[in-house]
Coordinates of C-alpha atoms and ligand atoms in Angstrom, one line a residue:
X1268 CA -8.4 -13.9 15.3
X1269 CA -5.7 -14.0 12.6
X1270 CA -6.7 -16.6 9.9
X1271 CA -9.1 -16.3 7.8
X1272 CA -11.3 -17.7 5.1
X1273 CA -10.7 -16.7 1.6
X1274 CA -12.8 -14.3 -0.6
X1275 CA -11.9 -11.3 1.9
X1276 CA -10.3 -8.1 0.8
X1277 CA -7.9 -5.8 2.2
X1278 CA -10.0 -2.9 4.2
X1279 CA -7.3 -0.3 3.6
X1280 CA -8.8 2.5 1.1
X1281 CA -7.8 1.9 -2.6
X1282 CA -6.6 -1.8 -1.9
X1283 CA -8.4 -4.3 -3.7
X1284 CA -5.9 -7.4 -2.5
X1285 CA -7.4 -10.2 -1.1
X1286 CA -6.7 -10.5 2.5
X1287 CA -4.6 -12.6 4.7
X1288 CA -5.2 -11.3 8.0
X1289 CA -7.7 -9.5 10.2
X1290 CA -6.8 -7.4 13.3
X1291 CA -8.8 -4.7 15.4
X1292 CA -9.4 -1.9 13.7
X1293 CA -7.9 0.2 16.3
X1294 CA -4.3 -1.3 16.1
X1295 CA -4.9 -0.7 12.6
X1296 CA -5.3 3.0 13.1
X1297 CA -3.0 3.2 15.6
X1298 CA -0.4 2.7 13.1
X1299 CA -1.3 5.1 11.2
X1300 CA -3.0 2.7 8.3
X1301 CA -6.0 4.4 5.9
X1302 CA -9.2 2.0 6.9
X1303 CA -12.5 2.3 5.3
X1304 CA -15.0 -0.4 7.4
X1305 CA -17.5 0.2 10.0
X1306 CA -16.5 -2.9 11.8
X1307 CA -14.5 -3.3 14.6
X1308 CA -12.4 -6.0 12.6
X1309 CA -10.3 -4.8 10.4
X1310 CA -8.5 -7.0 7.3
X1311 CA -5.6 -7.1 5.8
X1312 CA -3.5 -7.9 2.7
X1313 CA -0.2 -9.3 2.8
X1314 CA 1.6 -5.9 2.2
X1315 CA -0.4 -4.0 4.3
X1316 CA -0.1 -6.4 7.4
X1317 CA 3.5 -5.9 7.1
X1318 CA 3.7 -2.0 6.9
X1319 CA 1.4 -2.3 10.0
X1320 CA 3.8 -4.7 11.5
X1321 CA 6.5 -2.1 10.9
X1322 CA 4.7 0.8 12.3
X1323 CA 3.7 -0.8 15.1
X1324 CA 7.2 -2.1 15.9
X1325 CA 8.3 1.3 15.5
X1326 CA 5.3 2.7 17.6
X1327 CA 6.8 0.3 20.5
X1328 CA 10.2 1.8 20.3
X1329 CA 8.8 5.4 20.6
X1330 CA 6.8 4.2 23.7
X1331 CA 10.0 2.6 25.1
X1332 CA 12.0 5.2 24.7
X1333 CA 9.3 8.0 26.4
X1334 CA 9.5 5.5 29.1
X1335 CA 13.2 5.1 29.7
X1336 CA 13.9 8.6 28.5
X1337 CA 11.5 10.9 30.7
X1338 CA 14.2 11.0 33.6
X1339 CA 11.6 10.5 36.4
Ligands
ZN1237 ZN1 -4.0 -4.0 1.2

């Protein structure tokens, strides 16, 4: 996982962008990216791998917080 061979293009709907990396596509979801494949590996284009980068970083701080915050 994570490099891969050229010729590839982004999975995200209305992206044509060759892609730079592939992830699962449920992480991919999980942040809240629009994926159009069947497959359980998802890729991704430079852009897109950082706005799932972000999302996901900020998914992890909403987790932390529900975690540290709930008081129990
Ligand atoms: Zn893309």
């Amino acid at each position: 996982m994570g490099r891969i061979s050229k010729g590839v293009n982004c999975n995200v709907n209305g992206c044509n962008n060759s892609a730079v990396r592939s992830l699962n596509t449920n992480r991919v979801k999980d942040a809240g990216l629009d994926i159009n494949t069947g497959s359980k590996q998802s890729y991704l284009c430079k852009d897109h791998y950082k706005e799932w980068k972000k999302e996901i970083k900020q998914n992890e701080k909403d987790d932390v917080s529900l975690r540290y915050g709930g008081g129990f």
